């Protein structure tokens, strides 16, 4: 064997060891990537690698299969399947048969564990439509945070109809939209958006309500979607707001910052009845929040 | 009409969806509802009591039972109770409440978090 070749082989071995494949495979969030890496290594490089490295790769492939039952995610299962296909294509006969057997055992164990896991949580598993129903009672902020609980909740919280309800509830009917147009600096955006939605509704094209909600929210910077205090014109007093509405469902409310609430207590309430959304306090406050996260709306 | 599914349930021996204990809680509900329909405050009290006495697991079973029995009022009631319990709470609290585990990969969770970063203000740490 020439010196150059020996050097190249040593390099390959070092580089492979850099990958610390075994440790990576043990981590649930790195497992799929590690499997994919192994797949590519098998398909593209295995033949040209020294025997020592080949057997290392083979061992790691078997390890990957043995760890599969612990990795209860779909990406893990599909990554392992990919690895199995590569192993089938690239390995010599004996090693291939060993790998196939190992993979088959792993899949059986994986499925068995999944089923057991499901049954354990089975009684606590809520069907999707029930989850969506529960979320329909939540305010926007809660819907958004509930997406992070787990995948099935994420799917439920992204339901198009749910966001349609939220849109209607926050940005309301045509009357409310007109009010928004008058008070907003971004009114051109709101106009077009509104017209676009109307058009979509009349032509019955399917609307991505979650996207529409976000766009409308951007054009409406001063609105605070969290529960906050406000003055309800209908009730004639301060109320807690939910999604910019009075808890009794009245829409004509003016949000009040704590500063305004204090002033309200000191002064006559009639001073505040015409208070518009463009109060400098609340504008600055929520404006800052938006600008602090540039590019966050890149979905 | 509401109870045609209930009749079916009693006829159907092999039923995993609704255990007897749950059935005894869900079925008396219509009577209770009729009594306290007018009185919102009592409703709140009843809700609070329910939450205190009933573990989240039980609550999900109740929801499933109401769903299976096609019992809209009870379903709405339980769903609203759950919604009130998780309203404005942190993600970890909700997970603990239901005994759920995150099946996200770390990168995914961060990405989802960033999508709606502006909404994570004023959440109870509870």
mmCIF file of C-alpha atoms in Angstrom:
data_model
loop_
_atom_site.group_PDB
_atom_site.id
_atom_site.type_symbol
_atom_site.label_atom_id
_atom_site.label_comp_id
_atom_site.label_asym_id
_atom_site.label_seq_id
_atom_site.Cartn_x
_atom_site.Cartn_y
_atom_site.Cartn_z
ATOM 1 C CA UNK A 1 0.000 0.000 0.000
ATOM 2 C CA UNK A 2 1.425 3.379 -0.972
ATOM 3 C CA UNK A 3 2.213 5.989 1.629
ATOM 4 C CA UNK A 4 -0.314 8.391 0.195
ATOM 5 C CA UNK A 5 -3.073 5.861 0.361
ATOM 6 C CA UNK A 6 -2.219 4.967 3.963
ATOM 7 C CA UNK A 7 -2.282 8.645 4.847
ATOM 8 C CA UNK A 8 -5.660 9.124 3.186
ATOM 9 C CA UNK A 9 -7.090 6.187 5.007
ATOM 10 C CA UNK A 10 -5.850 7.439 8.336
ATOM 11 C CA UNK A 11 -7.409 10.814 7.618
ATOM 12 C CA UNK A 12 -10.737 9.189 6.775
ATOM 13 C CA UNK A 13 -10.677 7.278 10.041
ATOM 14 C CA UNK A 14 -9.913 10.410 12.046
ATOM 15 C CA UNK A 15 -12.698 12.313 10.372
ATOM 16 C CA UNK A 16 -15.188 9.595 11.013
ATOM 17 C CA UNK A 17 -14.227 9.497 14.642
ATOM 18 C CA UNK A 18 -14.821 13.255 14.827
ATOM 19 C CA UNK A 19 -18.449 12.531 14.158
ATOM 20 C CA UNK A 20 -18.769 10.664 17.484
ATOM 21 C CA UNK A 21 -21.533 8.721 15.877
ATOM 22 C CA UNK A 22 -22.291 6.621 18.925
ATOM 23 C CA UNK A 23 -22.937 9.602 21.182
ATOM 24 C CA UNK A 24 -24.984 11.339 18.507
ATOM 25 C CA UNK A 25 -27.163 8.302 17.984
ATOM 26 C CA UNK A 26 -27.935 8.220 21.663
ATOM 27 C CA UNK A 27 -29.441 11.681 21.608
ATOM 28 C CA UNK A 28 -33.016 11.682 20.476
ATOM 29 C CA UNK A 29 -32.731 14.989 18.636
ATOM 30 C CA UNK A 30 -29.537 14.005 16.841
ATOM 31 C CA UNK A 31 -30.540 10.447 16.082
ATOM 32 C CA UNK A 32 -32.327 11.123 12.754
ATOM 33 C CA UNK A 33 -29.473 13.254 11.465
ATOM 34 C CA UNK A 34 -26.882 10.701 12.528
ATOM 35 C CA UNK A 35 -28.852 7.986 10.737
ATOM 36 C CA UNK A 36 -28.974 10.042 7.568
ATOM 37 C CA UNK A 37 -25.248 10.676 7.774
ATOM 38 C CA UNK A 38 -24.624 6.962 8.108
ATOM 39 C CA UNK A 39 -26.879 6.317 5.118
ATOM 40 C CA UNK A 40 -24.890 8.651 2.939
ATOM 41 C CA UNK A 41 -21.582 7.307 4.177
ATOM 42 C CA UNK A 42 -22.713 3.793 3.337
ATOM 43 C CA UNK A 43 -23.891 4.689 -0.147
ATOM 44 C CA UNK A 44 -21.102 7.003 -1.204
ATOM 45 C CA UNK A 45 -17.983 6.098 0.741
ATOM 46 C CA UNK A 46 -18.145 2.629 2.236
ATOM 47 C CA UNK A 47 -16.500 0.838 -0.675
ATOM 48 C CA UNK A 48 -13.467 3.075 -0.705
ATOM 49 C CA UNK A 49 -12.809 3.037 3.010
ATOM 50 C CA UNK A 50 -10.274 0.900 4.872
ATOM 51 C CA UNK A 51 -11.501 -2.313 6.493
ATOM 52 C CA UNK A 52 -11.093 -0.898 9.974
ATOM 53 C CA UNK A 53 -13.380 1.984 9.182
ATOM 54 C CA UNK A 54 -15.838 -0.246 7.390
ATOM 55 C CA UNK A 55 -16.338 -2.358 10.452
ATOM 56 C CA UNK A 56 -16.759 0.761 12.616
ATOM 57 C CA UNK A 57 -19.457 2.013 10.307
ATOM 58 C CA UNK A 58 -21.127 -1.355 10.357
ATOM 59 C CA UNK A 59 -21.126 -1.421 14.167
ATOM 60 C CA UNK A 60 -22.615 2.054 14.320
ATOM 61 C CA UNK A 61 -25.324 1.031 11.894
ATOM 62 C CA UNK A 62 -26.267 -1.853 14.153
ATOM 63 C CA UNK A 63 -26.229 0.521 17.134
ATOM 64 C CA UNK A 64 -28.579 2.830 15.285
ATOM 65 C CA UNK A 65 -31.047 0.012 14.793
ATOM 66 C CA UNK A 66 -30.759 -1.154 18.383
ATOM 67 C CA UNK A 67 -31.527 2.353 19.653
ATOM 68 C CA UNK A 68 -34.581 2.803 17.439
ATOM 69 C CA UNK A 69 -37.172 1.529 19.971
ATOM 70 C CA UNK A 70 -36.097 4.277 22.379
ATOM 71 C CA UNK A 71 -36.588 6.971 19.780
ATOM 72 C CA UNK A 72 -40.319 7.348 19.713
ATOM 73 C CA UNK A 73 -40.600 9.940 16.978
ATOM 74 C CA UNK A 74 -41.659 9.528 13.345
ATOM 75 C CA UNK A 75 -38.531 11.202 12.038
ATOM 76 C CA UNK A 76 -36.460 8.605 13.881
ATOM 77 C CA UNK A 77 -38.389 5.760 12.302
ATOM 78 C CA UNK A 78 -38.094 7.169 8.793
ATOM 79 C CA UNK A 79 -34.396 7.973 9.221
ATOM 80 C CA UNK A 80 -33.766 4.424 10.417
ATOM 81 C CA UNK A 81 -35.655 3.101 7.422
ATOM 82 C CA UNK A 82 -33.446 5.149 5.121
ATOM 83 C CA UNK A 83 -30.390 3.727 6.840
ATOM 84 C CA UNK A 84 -31.744 0.242 6.358
ATOM 85 C CA UNK A 85 -32.142 0.832 2.625
ATOM 86 C CA UNK A 86 -28.599 2.124 2.335
ATOM 87 C CA UNK A 87 -27.276 -0.809 4.348
ATOM 88 C CA UNK A 88 -29.106 -3.208 2.075
ATOM 89 C CA UNK A 89 -27.562 -1.574 -0.970
ATOM 90 C CA UNK A 90 -24.012 -1.078 0.236
ATOM 91 C CA UNK A 91 -23.009 -3.831 2.637
ATOM 92 C CA UNK A 92 -21.498 -7.177 1.648
ATOM 93 C CA UNK A 93 -23.677 -10.247 2.048
ATOM 94 C CA UNK A 94 -22.926 -11.334 5.593
ATOM 95 C CA UNK A 95 -22.999 -7.883 7.114
ATOM 96 C CA UNK A 96 -26.102 -7.063 5.140
ATOM 97 C CA UNK A 97 -28.024 -10.001 6.555
ATOM 98 C CA UNK A 98 -27.009 -9.104 10.089
ATOM 99 C CA UNK A 99 -28.110 -5.520 9.546
ATOM 100 C CA UNK A 100 -31.449 -6.572 8.071
ATOM 101 C CA UNK A 101 -32.188 -8.845 11.025
ATOM 102 C CA UNK A 102 -31.262 -6.148 13.498
ATOM 103 C CA UNK A 103 -33.459 -3.607 11.728
ATOM 104 C CA UNK A 104 -36.462 -5.914 11.651
ATOM 105 C CA UNK A 105 -36.188 -6.606 15.379
ATOM 106 C CA UNK A 106 -35.853 -2.921 16.029
ATOM 107 C CA UNK A 107 -38.972 -2.024 14.053
ATOM 108 C CA UNK A 108 -41.030 -4.604 15.869
ATOM 109 C CA UNK A 109 -39.841 -3.345 19.247
ATOM 110 C CA UNK A 110 -40.361 0.256 18.158
ATOM 111 C CA UNK A 111 -43.956 -0.375 17.150
ATOM 112 C CA UNK A 112 -44.664 -2.343 20.281
ATOM 113 C CA UNK A 113 -43.386 0.460 22.453
ATOM 114 C CA UNK A 114 -45.348 3.018 20.531
ATOM 115 C CA UNK A 115 -48.515 1.061 21.079
ATOM 116 C CA UNK A 116 -47.828 0.596 24.782
ATOM 117 C CA UNK A 117 -47.033 4.261 25.123
ATOM 118 C CA UNK A 118 -50.236 5.176 23.378
ATOM 119 C CA UNK A 119 -52.327 2.894 25.534
ATOM 120 C CA UNK A 120 -50.770 4.301 28.652
ATOM 121 C CA UNK A 121 -51.658 7.767 27.558
ATOM 122 C CA UNK A 122 -54.579 6.407 25.617
ATOM 123 C CA UNK A 123 -57.166 7.549 28.066
ATOM 124 C CA UNK A 124 -55.544 10.938 28.226
ATOM 125 C CA UNK A 125 -55.235 11.292 24.474
ATOM 126 C CA UNK A 126 -57.800 13.701 23.190
ATOM 127 C CA UNK A 127 -58.951 13.477 19.594
ATOM 128 C CA UNK A 128 -58.072 16.387 17.334
ATOM 129 C CA UNK A 129 -61.524 17.849 17.014
ATOM 130 C CA UNK A 130 -61.985 17.916 20.772
ATOM 131 C CA UNK A 131 -58.655 19.716 21.154
ATOM 132 C CA UNK A 132 -59.690 22.283 18.569
ATOM 133 C CA UNK A 133 -62.954 22.737 20.456
ATOM 134 C CA UNK A 134 -61.080 23.390 23.697
ATOM 135 C CA UNK A 135 -58.769 25.858 21.965
ATOM 136 C CA UNK A 136 -61.728 27.748 20.561
ATOM 137 C CA UNK A 137 -62.352 29.002 24.093
ATOM 138 C CA UNK A 138 -58.833 30.334 24.484
ATOM 139 C CA UNK A 139 -57.495 33.762 23.664
ATOM 140 C CA UNK A 140 -54.890 34.194 20.942
ATOM 141 C CA UNK A 141 -51.936 34.194 23.277
ATOM 142 C CA UNK A 142 -52.926 30.912 24.835
ATOM 143 C CA UNK A 143 -53.540 29.345 21.433
ATOM 144 C CA UNK A 144 -50.079 30.384 20.365
ATOM 145 C CA UNK A 145 -48.364 29.058 23.471
ATOM 146 C CA UNK A 146 -50.306 25.820 23.466
ATOM 147 C CA UNK A 147 -48.742 24.957 20.098
ATOM 148 C CA UNK A 148 -45.511 24.192 21.888
ATOM 149 C CA UNK A 149 -46.845 21.446 24.121
ATOM 150 C CA UNK A 150 -46.495 18.612 21.648
ATOM 151 C CA UNK A 151 -47.017 17.793 17.973
ATOM 152 C CA UNK A 152 -50.669 16.827 18.108
ATOM 153 C CA UNK A 153 -51.472 20.014 20.015
ATOM 154 C CA UNK A 154 -49.508 21.977 17.436
ATOM 155 C CA UNK A 155 -51.618 20.545 14.664
ATOM 156 C CA UNK A 156 -54.812 21.261 16.571
ATOM 157 C CA UNK A 157 -53.734 24.816 17.330
ATOM 158 C CA UNK A 158 -52.994 25.452 13.655
ATOM 159 C CA UNK A 159 -56.494 24.542 12.606
ATOM 160 C CA UNK A 160 -57.693 26.973 9.971
ATOM 161 C CA UNK A 161 -61.205 27.330 11.361
ATOM 162 C CA UNK A 162 -59.818 28.105 14.794
ATOM 163 C CA UNK A 163 -57.835 31.011 13.388
ATOM 164 C CA UNK A 164 -60.878 32.197 11.485
ATOM 165 C CA UNK A 165 -62.700 32.454 14.792
ATOM 166 C CA UNK A 166 -59.786 34.299 16.342
ATOM 167 C CA UNK A 167 -59.594 36.680 13.386
ATOM 168 C CA UNK A 168 -63.284 37.419 13.575
ATOM 169 C CA UNK A 169 -63.095 37.868 17.298
ATOM 170 C CA UNK A 170 -60.128 40.227 17.329
ATOM 171 C CA UNK A 171 -60.431 42.116 14.064
ATOM 172 C CA UNK A 172 -64.130 41.669 13.959
ATOM 173 C CA UNK A 173 -66.835 42.430 11.494
ATOM 174 C CA UNK A 174 -66.884 45.179 8.886
ATOM 175 C CA UNK A 175 -67.739 47.828 11.473
ATOM 176 C CA UNK A 176 -64.643 47.179 13.480
ATOM 177 C CA UNK A 177 -62.517 47.028 10.366
ATOM 178 C CA UNK A 178 -63.662 50.496 9.405
ATOM 179 C CA UNK A 179 -62.669 51.775 12.828
ATOM 180 C CA UNK A 180 -59.267 50.224 12.427
ATOM 181 C CA UNK A 181 -58.827 51.911 9.072
ATOM 182 C CA UNK A 182 -59.455 55.331 10.509
ATOM 183 C CA UNK A 183 -57.019 55.080 13.364
ATOM 184 C CA UNK A 184 -54.137 53.373 11.727
ATOM 185 C CA UNK A 185 -51.073 54.757 10.023
ATOM 186 C CA UNK A 186 -50.823 51.476 8.167
ATOM 187 C CA UNK A 187 -54.318 51.921 6.830
ATOM 188 C CA UNK A 188 -53.311 51.249 3.246
ATOM 189 C CA UNK A 189 -52.240 47.774 4.236
ATOM 190 C CA UNK A 190 -55.448 47.179 6.136
ATOM 191 C CA UNK A 191 -57.547 48.346 3.180
ATOM 192 C CA UNK A 192 -55.962 45.970 0.747
ATOM 193 C CA UNK A 193 -55.953 43.138 3.188
ATOM 194 C CA UNK A 194 -59.608 43.619 3.928
ATOM 195 C CA UNK A 195 -60.556 43.810 0.288
ATOM 196 C CA UNK A 196 -58.512 40.727 -0.453
ATOM 197 C CA UNK A 197 -60.284 38.818 2.276
ATOM 198 C CA UNK A 198 -63.693 39.958 1.128
ATOM 199 C CA UNK A 199 -62.868 38.872 -2.371
ATOM 200 C CA UNK A 200 -61.648 35.511 -1.172
ATOM 201 C CA UNK A 201 -64.797 35.011 0.850
ATOM 202 C CA UNK A 202 -67.078 35.799 -2.065
ATOM 203 C CA UNK A 203 -65.180 33.580 -4.446
ATOM 204 C CA UNK A 204 -64.975 30.903 -1.759
ATOM 205 C CA UNK A 205 -61.258 30.381 -2.159
ATOM 206 C CA UNK A 206 -59.745 28.808 0.911
ATOM 207 C CA UNK A 207 -58.177 31.386 3.167
ATOM 208 C CA UNK A 208 -55.176 30.786 5.352
ATOM 209 C CA UNK A 209 -56.667 32.392 8.427
ATOM 210 C CA UNK A 210 -53.570 32.076 10.541
ATOM 211 C CA UNK A 211 -51.563 34.005 7.931
ATOM 212 C CA UNK A 212 -54.322 36.570 7.587
ATOM 213 C CA UNK A 213 -54.370 37.029 11.324
ATOM 214 C CA UNK A 214 -50.645 37.673 11.473
ATOM 215 C CA UNK A 215 -50.772 40.145 8.592
ATOM 216 C CA UNK A 216 -53.668 41.990 10.170
ATOM 217 C CA UNK A 217 -51.871 42.055 13.488
ATOM 218 C CA UNK A 218 -48.768 43.588 11.954
ATOM 219 C CA UNK A 219 -50.900 46.353 10.492
ATOM 220 C CA UNK A 220 -52.406 46.980 13.856
ATOM 221 C CA UNK A 221 -49.434 47.496 16.087
ATOM 222 C CA UNK A 222 -51.072 49.221 18.984
ATOM 223 C CA UNK A 223 -53.461 46.429 19.804
ATOM 224 C CA UNK A 224 -52.558 44.382 22.799
ATOM 225 C CA UNK A 225 -53.859 40.874 22.495
ATOM 226 C CA UNK A 226 -53.230 39.839 26.025
ATOM 227 C CA UNK A 227 -55.820 40.258 28.713
ATOM 228 C CA UNK A 228 -55.656 43.863 29.698
ATOM 229 C CA UNK A 229 -57.747 46.536 31.221
ATOM 230 C CA UNK A 230 -59.990 48.716 29.142
ATOM 231 C CA UNK A 231 -62.913 51.090 29.235
ATOM 232 C CA UNK A 232 -66.119 49.623 27.888
ATOM 233 C CA UNK A 233 -68.364 52.207 26.294
ATOM 234 C CA UNK A 234 -71.370 50.013 26.661
ATOM 235 C CA UNK A 235 -70.894 49.068 30.317
ATOM 236 C CA UNK A 236 -69.628 52.551 31.153
ATOM 237 C CA UNK A 237 -66.775 51.381 33.333
ATOM 238 C CA UNK A 238 -63.407 49.713 33.395
ATOM 239 C CA UNK A 239 -63.394 46.051 32.563
ATOM 240 C CA UNK A 240 -60.902 43.282 31.939
ATOM 241 C CA UNK A 241 -60.618 42.678 28.230
ATOM 242 C CA UNK A 242 -60.346 39.394 26.497
ATOM 243 C CA UNK A 243 -59.108 39.594 22.925
ATOM 244 C CA UNK A 244 -59.905 43.297 22.843
ATOM 245 C CA UNK A 245 -63.488 42.788 23.882
ATOM 246 C CA UNK A 246 -65.328 43.395 27.107
ATOM 247 C CA UNK A 247 -65.953 40.156 29.011
ATOM 248 C CA UNK A 248 -69.638 40.556 28.212
ATOM 249 C CA UNK A 249 -68.769 40.600 24.539
ATOM 250 C CA UNK A 250 -69.028 44.308 23.798
ATOM 251 C CA UNK A 251 -66.681 45.444 21.114
ATOM 252 C CA UNK A 252 -66.517 49.160 21.717
ATOM 253 C CA UNK A 253 -63.673 49.229 24.161
ATOM 254 C CA UNK A 254 -60.618 51.366 24.585
ATOM 255 C CA UNK A 255 -57.560 49.687 26.022
ATOM 256 C CA UNK A 256 -56.105 51.356 29.089
ATOM 257 C CA UNK A 257 -52.527 51.161 30.228
ATOM 258 C CA UNK A 258 -51.935 51.022 34.008
ATOM 259 C CA UNK A 259 -50.953 54.687 33.763
ATOM 260 C CA UNK A 260 -54.302 55.529 32.227
ATOM 261 C CA UNK A 261 -56.108 53.474 34.826
ATOM 262 C CA UNK A 262 -54.490 55.520 37.585
ATOM 263 C CA UNK A 263 -55.454 58.746 35.876
ATOM 264 C CA UNK A 264 -58.938 57.444 35.392
ATOM 265 C CA UNK A 265 -59.311 56.898 39.094
ATOM 266 C CA UNK A 266 -58.312 60.467 39.772
ATOM 267 C CA UNK A 267 -60.314 62.163 37.036
ATOM 268 C CA UNK A 268 -63.736 62.261 35.585
ATOM 269 C CA UNK A 269 -64.328 59.278 33.291
ATOM 270 C CA UNK A 270 -65.792 61.495 30.526
ATOM 271 C CA UNK A 271 -62.277 62.720 29.729
ATOM 272 C CA UNK A 272 -61.319 59.249 28.627
ATOM 273 C CA UNK A 273 -64.268 58.270 26.542
ATOM 274 C CA UNK A 274 -62.677 59.597 23.369
ATOM 275 C CA UNK A 275 -59.223 58.302 24.133
ATOM 276 C CA UNK A 276 -57.981 56.794 20.892
ATOM 277 C CA UNK A 277 -55.651 53.901 20.378
ATOM 278 C CA UNK A 278 -52.835 56.220 19.527
ATOM 279 C CA UNK A 279 -51.973 57.024 23.098
ATOM 280 C CA UNK A 280 -48.215 57.427 23.157
ATOM 281 C CA UNK A 281 -47.723 55.074 26.112
ATOM 282 C CA UNK A 282 -49.322 52.025 24.636
ATOM 283 C CA UNK A 283 -47.990 52.744 21.158
ATOM 284 C CA UNK A 284 -44.438 52.964 22.342
ATOM 285 C CA UNK A 285 -44.881 49.927 24.469
ATOM 286 C CA UNK A 286 -46.176 47.510 21.882
ATOM 287 C CA UNK A 287 -44.191 49.169 19.101
ATOM 288 C CA UNK A 288 -41.043 48.325 20.985
ATOM 289 C CA UNK A 289 -42.106 44.744 21.364
ATOM 290 C CA UNK A 290 -42.540 44.384 17.614
ATOM 291 C CA UNK A 291 -39.291 46.064 16.660
ATOM 292 C CA UNK A 292 -37.323 44.119 19.171
ATOM 293 C CA UNK A 293 -37.777 40.999 17.098
ATOM 294 C CA UNK A 294 -36.863 41.930 13.550
ATOM 295 C CA UNK A 295 -37.547 39.276 11.002
ATOM 296 C CA UNK A 296 -39.621 37.180 13.344
ATOM 297 C CA UNK A 297 -42.528 37.179 10.959
ATOM 298 C CA UNK A 298 -40.554 35.282 8.390
ATOM 299 C CA UNK A 299 -42.556 32.109 8.439
ATOM 300 C CA UNK B 1 -82.833 12.441 21.974
ATOM 301 C CA UNK B 2 -79.695 13.232 23.853
ATOM 302 C CA UNK B 3 -79.705 9.845 25.418
ATOM 303 C CA UNK B 4 -80.002 7.567 22.474
ATOM 304 C CA UNK B 5 -76.268 7.060 22.625
ATOM 305 C CA UNK B 6 -76.563 6.280 26.314
ATOM 306 C CA UNK B 7 -79.037 3.541 25.595
ATOM 307 C CA UNK B 8 -76.669 2.183 23.008
ATOM 308 C CA UNK B 9 -73.917 2.269 25.566
ATOM 309 C CA UNK B 10 -75.856 0.218 28.034
ATOM 310 C CA UNK B 11 -76.686 -2.288 25.376
ATOM 311 C CA UNK B 12 -73.147 -2.526 24.238
ATOM 312 C CA UNK B 13 -71.258 -4.629 26.745
ATOM 313 C CA UNK B 14 -67.821 -4.307 25.304
ATOM 314 C CA UNK B 15 -67.199 -0.614 25.707
ATOM 315 C CA UNK B 16 -63.768 0.792 26.435
ATOM 316 C CA UNK B 17 -64.615 4.412 25.979
ATOM 317 C CA UNK B 18 -66.715 5.063 28.998
ATOM 318 C CA UNK B 19 -66.153 3.500 32.369
ATOM 319 C CA UNK B 20 -68.981 3.194 34.828
ATOM 320 C CA UNK B 21 -67.608 5.784 37.184
ATOM 321 C CA UNK B 22 -67.534 8.390 34.483
ATOM 322 C CA UNK B 23 -71.031 7.558 33.334
ATOM 323 C CA UNK B 24 -72.365 8.254 36.806
ATOM 324 C CA UNK B 25 -70.755 11.687 36.753
ATOM 325 C CA UNK B 26 -71.716 12.674 33.250
ATOM 326 C CA UNK B 27 -75.307 11.515 33.156
ATOM 327 C CA UNK B 28 -76.653 13.438 36.181
ATOM 328 C CA UNK B 29 -75.285 16.585 34.559
ATOM 329 C CA UNK B 30 -78.379 17.558 32.546
ATOM 330 C CA UNK B 31 -80.408 17.817 35.730
ATOM 331 C CA UNK B 32 -77.763 19.883 37.409
ATOM 332 C CA UNK B 33 -77.507 22.068 34.334
ATOM 333 C CA UNK B 34 -81.193 22.808 34.257
ATOM 334 C CA UNK B 35 -81.080 23.835 37.897
ATOM 335 C CA UNK B 36 -78.167 26.196 37.628
ATOM 336 C CA UNK B 37 -78.730 27.444 34.104
ATOM 337 C CA UNK B 38 -79.895 30.870 35.228
ATOM 338 C CA UNK B 39 -77.339 31.311 37.924
ATOM 339 C CA UNK B 40 -73.874 32.023 36.549
ATOM 340 C CA UNK B 41 -72.159 32.305 39.885
ATOM 341 C CA UNK B 42 -73.192 28.837 40.965
ATOM 342 C CA UNK B 43 -71.883 27.577 37.675
ATOM 343 C CA UNK B 44 -68.498 29.077 38.499
ATOM 344 C CA UNK B 45 -68.532 27.492 41.921
ATOM 345 C CA UNK B 46 -69.437 24.137 40.481
ATOM 346 C CA UNK B 47 -66.650 24.513 37.962
ATOM 347 C CA UNK B 48 -64.115 25.318 40.672
ATOM 348 C CA UNK B 49 -65.264 22.340 42.701
ATOM 349 C CA UNK B 50 -65.014 20.095 39.715
ATOM 350 C CA UNK B 51 -61.494 21.238 39.004
ATOM 351 C CA UNK B 52 -60.427 20.675 42.589
ATOM 352 C CA UNK B 53 -61.950 17.250 42.945
ATOM 353 C CA UNK B 54 -61.196 15.910 39.539
ATOM 354 C CA UNK B 55 -57.651 15.249 38.400
ATOM 355 C CA UNK B 56 -56.772 16.345 34.861
ATOM 356 C CA UNK B 57 -56.724 12.717 33.778
ATOM 357 C CA UNK B 58 -60.264 12.327 35.002
ATOM 358 C CA UNK B 59 -61.216 15.485 33.239
ATOM 359 C CA UNK B 60 -59.941 14.203 29.928
ATOM 360 C CA UNK B 61 -61.848 10.982 30.474
ATOM 361 C CA UNK B 62 -64.964 13.022 31.153
ATOM 362 C CA UNK B 63 -64.428 14.927 27.954
ATOM 363 C CA UNK B 64 -64.022 11.721 26.007
ATOM 364 C CA UNK B 65 -67.174 10.341 27.590
ATOM 365 C CA UNK B 66 -69.167 13.436 26.767
ATOM 366 C CA UNK B 67 -67.800 13.343 23.236
ATOM 367 C CA UNK B 68 -68.738 9.704 22.826
ATOM 368 C CA UNK B 69 -72.211 10.242 24.225
ATOM 369 C CA UNK B 70 -72.585 13.202 21.905
ATOM 370 C CA UNK B 71 -73.592 15.284 24.875
ATOM 371 C CA UNK B 72 -72.961 18.829 23.659
ATOM 372 C CA UNK B 73 -73.648 20.776 26.869
ATOM 373 C CA UNK B 74 -71.414 18.593 28.981
ATOM 374 C CA UNK B 75 -68.705 18.632 26.332
ATOM 375 C CA UNK B 76 -68.808 22.424 26.142
ATOM 376 C CA UNK B 77 -68.786 22.658 29.895
ATOM 377 C CA UNK B 78 -65.769 20.398 30.359
ATOM 378 C CA UNK B 79 -63.900 21.959 27.469
ATOM 379 C CA UNK B 80 -64.490 25.398 28.870
ATOM 380 C CA UNK B 81 -63.250 24.235 32.261
ATOM 381 C CA UNK B 82 -60.085 22.895 30.715
ATOM 382 C CA UNK B 83 -59.649 26.036 28.637
ATOM 383 C CA UNK B 84 -59.970 28.211 31.734
ATOM 384 C CA UNK B 85 -57.428 26.077 33.521
ATOM 385 C CA UNK B 86 -54.810 26.438 30.806
ATOM 386 C CA UNK B 87 -55.626 29.998 29.743
ATOM 387 C CA UNK B 88 -52.540 32.150 29.761
ATOM 388 C CA UNK B 89 -50.400 29.551 31.477
ATOM 389 C CA UNK B 90 -46.866 28.638 30.507
ATOM 390 C CA UNK B 91 -46.205 25.695 28.211
ATOM 391 C CA UNK B 92 -44.549 23.688 30.988
ATOM 392 C CA UNK B 93 -47.533 24.130 33.263
ATOM 393 C CA UNK B 94 -49.843 22.822 30.577
ATOM 394 C CA UNK B 95 -47.587 19.838 29.984
ATOM 395 C CA UNK B 96 -47.534 18.991 33.680
ATOM 396 C CA UNK B 97 -51.258 19.470 33.929
ATOM 397 C CA UNK B 98 -51.961 16.851 31.283
ATOM 398 C CA UNK B 99 -48.920 14.702 31.907
ATOM 399 C CA UNK B 100 -47.810 15.218 28.326
ATOM 400 C CA UNK B 101 -44.278 15.046 27.020
ATOM 401 C CA UNK B 102 -42.779 17.197 24.351
ATOM 402 C CA UNK B 103 -42.108 15.196 21.223
ATOM 403 C CA UNK B 104 -40.378 18.039 19.463
ATOM 404 C CA UNK B 105 -36.755 18.170 18.531
ATOM 405 C CA UNK B 106 -35.090 21.146 20.234
ATOM 406 C CA UNK B 107 -34.600 23.096 17.002
ATOM 407 C CA UNK B 108 -38.247 22.707 16.085
ATOM 408 C CA UNK B 109 -39.496 24.053 19.365
ATOM 409 C CA UNK B 110 -37.336 27.155 19.091
ATOM 410 C CA UNK B 111 -38.492 27.765 15.559
ATOM 411 C CA UNK B 112 -42.140 27.564 16.594
ATOM 412 C CA UNK B 113 -41.421 29.859 19.527
ATOM 413 C CA UNK B 114 -39.954 32.509 17.253
ATOM 414 C CA UNK B 115 -42.918 32.482 14.897
ATOM 415 C CA UNK B 116 -45.103 34.228 17.404
ATOM 416 C CA UNK B 117 -42.545 35.824 19.667
ATOM 417 C CA UNK B 118 -44.681 38.873 20.272
ATOM 418 C CA UNK B 119 -47.335 36.908 22.062
ATOM 419 C CA UNK B 120 -45.134 35.634 24.867
ATOM 420 C CA UNK B 121 -45.666 38.640 27.066
ATOM 421 C CA UNK B 122 -47.465 38.451 30.340
ATOM 422 C CA UNK B 123 -47.822 34.720 30.687
ATOM 423 C CA UNK B 124 -48.243 33.294 34.179
ATOM 424 C CA UNK B 125 -45.215 31.378 35.296
ATOM 425 C CA UNK B 126 -47.388 29.291 37.557
#
